[in-house]
mmCIF file of C-alpha atoms in Angstrom:
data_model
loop_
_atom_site.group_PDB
_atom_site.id
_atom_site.type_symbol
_atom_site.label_atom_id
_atom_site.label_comp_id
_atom_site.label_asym_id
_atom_site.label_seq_id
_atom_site.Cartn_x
_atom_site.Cartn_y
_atom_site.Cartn_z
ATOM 1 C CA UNK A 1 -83.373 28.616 73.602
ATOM 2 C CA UNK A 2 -79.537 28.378 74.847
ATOM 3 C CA UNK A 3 -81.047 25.368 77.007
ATOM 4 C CA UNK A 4 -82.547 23.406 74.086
ATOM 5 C CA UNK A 5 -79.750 23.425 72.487
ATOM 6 C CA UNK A 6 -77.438 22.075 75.951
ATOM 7 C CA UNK A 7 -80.181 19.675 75.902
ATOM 8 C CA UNK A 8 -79.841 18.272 72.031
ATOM 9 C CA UNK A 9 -76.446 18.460 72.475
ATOM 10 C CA UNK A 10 -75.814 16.246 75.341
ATOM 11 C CA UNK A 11 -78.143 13.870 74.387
ATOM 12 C CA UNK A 12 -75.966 13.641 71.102
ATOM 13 C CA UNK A 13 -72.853 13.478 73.240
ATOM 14 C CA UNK A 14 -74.389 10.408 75.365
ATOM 15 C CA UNK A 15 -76.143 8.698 72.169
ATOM 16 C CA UNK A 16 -72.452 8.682 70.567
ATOM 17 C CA UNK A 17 -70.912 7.187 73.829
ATOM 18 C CA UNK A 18 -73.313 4.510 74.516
ATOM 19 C CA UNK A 19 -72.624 3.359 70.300
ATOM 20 C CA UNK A 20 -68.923 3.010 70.971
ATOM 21 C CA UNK A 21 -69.356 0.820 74.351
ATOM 22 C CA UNK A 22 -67.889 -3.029 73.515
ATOM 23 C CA UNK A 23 -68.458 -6.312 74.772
ATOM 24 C CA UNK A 24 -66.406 -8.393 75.156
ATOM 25 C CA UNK A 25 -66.755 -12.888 75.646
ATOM 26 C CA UNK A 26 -64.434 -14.597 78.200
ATOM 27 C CA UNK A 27 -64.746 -18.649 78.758
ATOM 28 C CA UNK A 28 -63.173 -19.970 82.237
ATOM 29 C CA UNK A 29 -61.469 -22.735 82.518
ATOM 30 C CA UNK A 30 -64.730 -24.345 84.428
ATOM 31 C CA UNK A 31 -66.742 -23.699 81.212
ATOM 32 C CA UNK A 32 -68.740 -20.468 82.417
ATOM 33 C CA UNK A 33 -69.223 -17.735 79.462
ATOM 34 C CA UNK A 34 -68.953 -14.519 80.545
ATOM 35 C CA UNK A 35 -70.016 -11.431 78.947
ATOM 36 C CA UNK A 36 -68.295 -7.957 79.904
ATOM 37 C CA UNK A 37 -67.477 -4.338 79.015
ATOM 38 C CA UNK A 38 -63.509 -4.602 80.427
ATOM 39 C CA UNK A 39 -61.883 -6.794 78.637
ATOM 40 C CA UNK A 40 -58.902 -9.531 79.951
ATOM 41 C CA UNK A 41 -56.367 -11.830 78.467
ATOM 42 C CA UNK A 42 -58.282 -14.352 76.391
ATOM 43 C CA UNK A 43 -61.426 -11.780 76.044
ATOM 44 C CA UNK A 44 -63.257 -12.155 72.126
ATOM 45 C CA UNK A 45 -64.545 -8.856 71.411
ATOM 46 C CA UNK A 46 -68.796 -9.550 70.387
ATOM 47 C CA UNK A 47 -70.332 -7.302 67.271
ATOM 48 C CA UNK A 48 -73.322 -6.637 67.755
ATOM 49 C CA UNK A 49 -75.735 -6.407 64.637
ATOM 50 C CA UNK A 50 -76.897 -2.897 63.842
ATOM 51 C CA UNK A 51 -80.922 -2.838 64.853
ATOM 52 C CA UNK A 52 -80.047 -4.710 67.795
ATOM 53 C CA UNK A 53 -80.973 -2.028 70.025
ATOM 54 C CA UNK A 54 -84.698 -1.045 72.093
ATOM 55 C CA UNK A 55 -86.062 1.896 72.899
ATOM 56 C CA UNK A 56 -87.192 1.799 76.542
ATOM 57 C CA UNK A 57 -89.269 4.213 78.560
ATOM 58 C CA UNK A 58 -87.091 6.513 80.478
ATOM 59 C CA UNK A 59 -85.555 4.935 84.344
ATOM 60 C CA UNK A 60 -83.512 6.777 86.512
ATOM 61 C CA UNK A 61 -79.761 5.326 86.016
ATOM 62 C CA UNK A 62 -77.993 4.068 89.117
ATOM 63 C CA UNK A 63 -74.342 4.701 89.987
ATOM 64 C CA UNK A 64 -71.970 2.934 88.427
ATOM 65 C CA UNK A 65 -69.773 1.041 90.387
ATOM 66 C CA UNK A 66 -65.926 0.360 90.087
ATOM 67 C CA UNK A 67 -66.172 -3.169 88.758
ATOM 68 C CA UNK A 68 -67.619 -3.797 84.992
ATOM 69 C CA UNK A 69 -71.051 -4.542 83.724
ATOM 70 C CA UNK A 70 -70.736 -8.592 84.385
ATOM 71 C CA UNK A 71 -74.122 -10.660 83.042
ATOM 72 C CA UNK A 72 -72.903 -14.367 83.595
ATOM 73 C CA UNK A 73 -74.092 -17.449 81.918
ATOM 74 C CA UNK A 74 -74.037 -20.156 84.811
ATOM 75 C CA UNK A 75 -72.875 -23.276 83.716
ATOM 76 C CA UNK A 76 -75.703 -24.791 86.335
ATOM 77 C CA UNK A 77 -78.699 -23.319 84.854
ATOM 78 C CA UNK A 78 -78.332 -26.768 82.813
ATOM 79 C CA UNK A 79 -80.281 -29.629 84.951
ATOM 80 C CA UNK A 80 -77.574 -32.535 85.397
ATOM 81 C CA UNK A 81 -79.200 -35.682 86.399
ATOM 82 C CA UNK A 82 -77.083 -38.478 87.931
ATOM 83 C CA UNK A 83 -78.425 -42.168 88.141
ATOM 84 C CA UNK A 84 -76.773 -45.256 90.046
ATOM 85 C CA UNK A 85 -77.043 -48.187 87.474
ATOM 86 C CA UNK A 86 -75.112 -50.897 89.553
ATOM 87 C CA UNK A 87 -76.222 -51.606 92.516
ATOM 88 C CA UNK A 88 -79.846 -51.369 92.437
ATOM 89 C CA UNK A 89 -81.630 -50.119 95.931
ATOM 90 C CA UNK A 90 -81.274 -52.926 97.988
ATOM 91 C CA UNK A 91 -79.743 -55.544 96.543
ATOM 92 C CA UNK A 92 -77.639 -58.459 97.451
ATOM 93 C CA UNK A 93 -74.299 -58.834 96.277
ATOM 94 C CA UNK A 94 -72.673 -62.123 96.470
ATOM 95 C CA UNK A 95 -68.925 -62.007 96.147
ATOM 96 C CA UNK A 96 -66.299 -64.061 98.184
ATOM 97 C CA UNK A 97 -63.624 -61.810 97.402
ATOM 98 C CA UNK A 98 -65.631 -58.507 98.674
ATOM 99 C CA UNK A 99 -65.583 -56.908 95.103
ATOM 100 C CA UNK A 100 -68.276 -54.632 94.134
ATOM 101 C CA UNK A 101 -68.838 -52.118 91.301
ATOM 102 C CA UNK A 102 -70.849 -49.499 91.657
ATOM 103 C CA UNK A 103 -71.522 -47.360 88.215
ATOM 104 C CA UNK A 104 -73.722 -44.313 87.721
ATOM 105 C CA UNK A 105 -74.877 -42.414 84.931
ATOM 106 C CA UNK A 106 -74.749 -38.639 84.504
ATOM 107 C CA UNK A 107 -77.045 -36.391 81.899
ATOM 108 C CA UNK A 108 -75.505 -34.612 80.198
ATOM 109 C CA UNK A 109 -71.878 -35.975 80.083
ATOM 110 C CA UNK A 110 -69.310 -33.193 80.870
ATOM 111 C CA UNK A 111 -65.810 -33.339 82.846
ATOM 112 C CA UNK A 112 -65.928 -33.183 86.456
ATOM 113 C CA UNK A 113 -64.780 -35.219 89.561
ATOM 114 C CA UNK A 114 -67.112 -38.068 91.262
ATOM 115 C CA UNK A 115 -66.989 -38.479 94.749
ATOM 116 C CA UNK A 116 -68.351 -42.216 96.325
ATOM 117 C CA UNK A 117 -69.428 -41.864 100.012
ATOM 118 C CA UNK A 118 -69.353 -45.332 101.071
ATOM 119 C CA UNK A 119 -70.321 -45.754 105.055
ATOM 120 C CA UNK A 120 -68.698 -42.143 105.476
ATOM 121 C CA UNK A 121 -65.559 -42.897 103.890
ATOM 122 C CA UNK A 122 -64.794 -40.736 100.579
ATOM 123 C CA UNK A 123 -62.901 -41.921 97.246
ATOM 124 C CA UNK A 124 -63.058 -39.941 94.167
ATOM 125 C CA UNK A 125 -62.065 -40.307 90.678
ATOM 126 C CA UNK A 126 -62.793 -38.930 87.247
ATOM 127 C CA UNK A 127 -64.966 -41.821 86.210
ATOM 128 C CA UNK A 128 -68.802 -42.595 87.373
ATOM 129 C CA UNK A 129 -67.496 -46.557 87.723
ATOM 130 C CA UNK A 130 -66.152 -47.176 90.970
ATOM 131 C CA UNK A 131 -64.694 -51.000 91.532
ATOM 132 C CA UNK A 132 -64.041 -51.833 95.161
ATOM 133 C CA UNK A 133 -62.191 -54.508 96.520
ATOM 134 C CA UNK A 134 -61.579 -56.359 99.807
ATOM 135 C CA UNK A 135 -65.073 -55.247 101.499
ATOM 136 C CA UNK A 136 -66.239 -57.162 104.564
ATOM 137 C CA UNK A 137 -69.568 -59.243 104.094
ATOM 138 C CA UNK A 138 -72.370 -55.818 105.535
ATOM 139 C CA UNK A 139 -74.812 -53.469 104.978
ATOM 140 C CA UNK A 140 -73.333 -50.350 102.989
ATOM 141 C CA UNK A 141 -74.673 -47.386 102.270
ATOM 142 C CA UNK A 142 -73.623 -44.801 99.593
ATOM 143 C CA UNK A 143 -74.461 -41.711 97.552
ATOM 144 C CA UNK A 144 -72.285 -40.489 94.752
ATOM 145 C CA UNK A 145 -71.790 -36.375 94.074
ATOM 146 C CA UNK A 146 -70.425 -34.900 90.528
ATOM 147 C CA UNK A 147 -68.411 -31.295 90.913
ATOM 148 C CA UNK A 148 -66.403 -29.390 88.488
ATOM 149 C CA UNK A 149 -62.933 -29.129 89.576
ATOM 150 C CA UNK A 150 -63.393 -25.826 91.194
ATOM 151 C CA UNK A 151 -65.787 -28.058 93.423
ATOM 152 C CA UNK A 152 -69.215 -26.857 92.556
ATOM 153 C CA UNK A 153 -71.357 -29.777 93.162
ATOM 154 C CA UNK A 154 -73.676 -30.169 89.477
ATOM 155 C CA UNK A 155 -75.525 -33.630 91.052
ATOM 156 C CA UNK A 156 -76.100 -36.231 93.483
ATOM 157 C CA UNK A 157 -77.953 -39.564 93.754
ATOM 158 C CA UNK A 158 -79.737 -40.379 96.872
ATOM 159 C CA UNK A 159 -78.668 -42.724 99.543
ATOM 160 C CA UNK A 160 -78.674 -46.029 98.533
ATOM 161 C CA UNK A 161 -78.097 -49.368 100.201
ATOM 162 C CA UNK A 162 -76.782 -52.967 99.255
ATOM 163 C CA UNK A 163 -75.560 -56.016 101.110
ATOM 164 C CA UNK A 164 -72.546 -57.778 100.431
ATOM 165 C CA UNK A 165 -72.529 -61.683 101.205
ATOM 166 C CA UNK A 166 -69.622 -64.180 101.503
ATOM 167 C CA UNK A 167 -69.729 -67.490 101.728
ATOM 168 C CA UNK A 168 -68.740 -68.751 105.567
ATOM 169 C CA UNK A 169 -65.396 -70.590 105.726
ATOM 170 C CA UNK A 170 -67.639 -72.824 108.302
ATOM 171 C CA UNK A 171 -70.055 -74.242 106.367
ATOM 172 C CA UNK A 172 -67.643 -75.983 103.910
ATOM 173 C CA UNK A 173 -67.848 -79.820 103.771
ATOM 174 C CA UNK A 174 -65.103 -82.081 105.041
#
């Protein structure tokens, strides 16, 4: 009898604990929600609605460590799609002056960094329009990546090539 009642009274003691756990929200700088038990600076403690809880059939609980319960929203579980709109694949630029825009397109529109690889040379800039000047008449070929500023890569556009024409100072008439 003395160990039904140890019983029904721990099972009180741990139903009472597990009611006064919190949770707590905390949104990084890179956008990423996370939810956890041990609070930090800018941590919003969460309510949770009464009836909010779920019976479950019984599991064998596994140590718990020293860090907190972390369950982490990634901000990539959301598909980013990134599109070049100037050049198209394979076209033929004519410019004298070597100027080129290149301009892409990204789905859904958030802040981040894009990165032009042009012939294996690198310029990056907060903006998907990238105007170069000065180019030699060639074949180039580029891809552009998007990255938060911690320098997660979110998307990428394939390789793509264009040719860039000038007008020869020796076929001018006389």
């Amino acid at each position: 009898m003395n160990a039904l009642h140890l019983c029904v009274f721990l099972c009180f003691v741990f139903a009472a604990n597990a009611q006064s756990d919190k949770v707590f929200r905390v949104t990084t700088p890179e956008g990423e929600t996370i939810f956890t038990d041990n609070p930090s600076g800018n941590a919003v403690p969460i309510t949770l609605p009464q009836g909010s809880e779920m019976a479950s059939s019984p599991i064998t609980p596994l140590p718990k460590t020293a860090g907190s319960l972390l369950v982490k929203q990634h901000a990539d579980s959301t598909h980013y799609q990134m599109n070049v709109v100037s050049p198209k694949p394979e076209q033929t630029i004519r410019s004298n002056i070597g100027q080129v825009n290149i301009q892409t397109s990204l789905h859904p529109k958030v802040q981040g960094v894009y990165t032009l690889h042009l012939n294996d040379q690198v310029m990056s800039q907060n903006s998907g329009l990238f105007r170069l000047n000065s180019l030699d008449r060639g074949v180039y070929t580029f891809y552009i990546e998007f990255a938060l500023k911690s320098g997660k890569i979110l998307a990428s556009t394939s390789k793509q090539t264009f040719y860039l024409h000038q007008a020869s100072a020796l076929n001018r008439p006389k």
